[in-house]
C-alpha positions in Angstrom: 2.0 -2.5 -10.1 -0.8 -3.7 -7.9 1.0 -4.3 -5.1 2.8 -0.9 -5.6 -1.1 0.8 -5.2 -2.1 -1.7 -2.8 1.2 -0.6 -0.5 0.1 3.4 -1.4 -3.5 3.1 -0.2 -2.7 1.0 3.1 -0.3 3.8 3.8 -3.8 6.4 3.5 -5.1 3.8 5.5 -3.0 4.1 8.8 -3.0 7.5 8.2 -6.8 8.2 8.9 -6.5 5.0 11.4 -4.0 7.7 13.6 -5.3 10.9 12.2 -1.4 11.3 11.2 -1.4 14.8 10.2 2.3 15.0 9.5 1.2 12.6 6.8 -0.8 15.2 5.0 1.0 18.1 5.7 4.2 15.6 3.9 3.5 12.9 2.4 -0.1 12.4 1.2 0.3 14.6 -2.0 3.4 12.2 -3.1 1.2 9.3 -2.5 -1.3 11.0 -4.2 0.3 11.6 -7.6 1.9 7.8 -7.1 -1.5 6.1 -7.5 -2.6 8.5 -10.0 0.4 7.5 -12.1 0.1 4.1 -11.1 -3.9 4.1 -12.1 -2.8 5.7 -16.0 -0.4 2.6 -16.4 -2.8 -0.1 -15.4 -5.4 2.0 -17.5 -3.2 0.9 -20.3 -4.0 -2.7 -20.0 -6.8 -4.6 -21.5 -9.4 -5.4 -18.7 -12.4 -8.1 -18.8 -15.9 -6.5 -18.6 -15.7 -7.1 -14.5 -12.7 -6.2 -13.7 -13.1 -2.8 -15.9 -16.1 -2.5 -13.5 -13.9 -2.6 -10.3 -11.8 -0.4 -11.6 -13.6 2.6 -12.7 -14.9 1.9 -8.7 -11.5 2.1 -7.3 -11.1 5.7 -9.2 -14.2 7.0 -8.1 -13.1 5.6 -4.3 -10.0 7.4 -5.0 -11.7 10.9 -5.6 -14.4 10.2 -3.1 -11.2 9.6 -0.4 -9.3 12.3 -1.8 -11.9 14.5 -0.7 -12.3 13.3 2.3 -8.6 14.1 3.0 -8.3 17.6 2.0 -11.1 17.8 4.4 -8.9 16.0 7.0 -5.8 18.3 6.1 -7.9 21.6 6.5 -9.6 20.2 10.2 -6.1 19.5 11.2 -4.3 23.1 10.4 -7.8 25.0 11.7 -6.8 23.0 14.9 -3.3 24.1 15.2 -2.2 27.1 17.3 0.9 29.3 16.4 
């Protein structure tokens, strides 16, 4: 499961690294909705105080970054002639 997120998010990674915008025109709301499904497992487990910490931190990153990419997505179609 973690390496299954970990894998998702270095995916996001490269594709603000290349400003990839066939990523989020294809891929990113797949990758999206496999960390958020990913994240509702995991939130099934019982955590220690610190790593419950890290955690709710990696969902707020999450929404933080996922606003950053629809920002991302709607530079990248503004940019694009037809």
């Amino acid at each position: 499961m973690i390496f299954e997120m970990s894998e998702a998010f270095h995916t996001k990674e490269l594709a603000i690294a290349f400003v990839d915008s066939i990523y989020y025109a294809r891929q990113n709301k797949e990758t999206n909705q496999e960390i958020g499904e990913l994240i509702s497992r995991y939130e099934l487990t019982r955590l220690t105080e610190n790593k419950n910490k890290i955690f709710k931190e990696l969902k707020n990153n999450l929404e933080i970054l996922k606003t950053l990419e629809t920002l991302i997505s709607s530079q990248n179609l503004s940019k694009k002639t037809f």
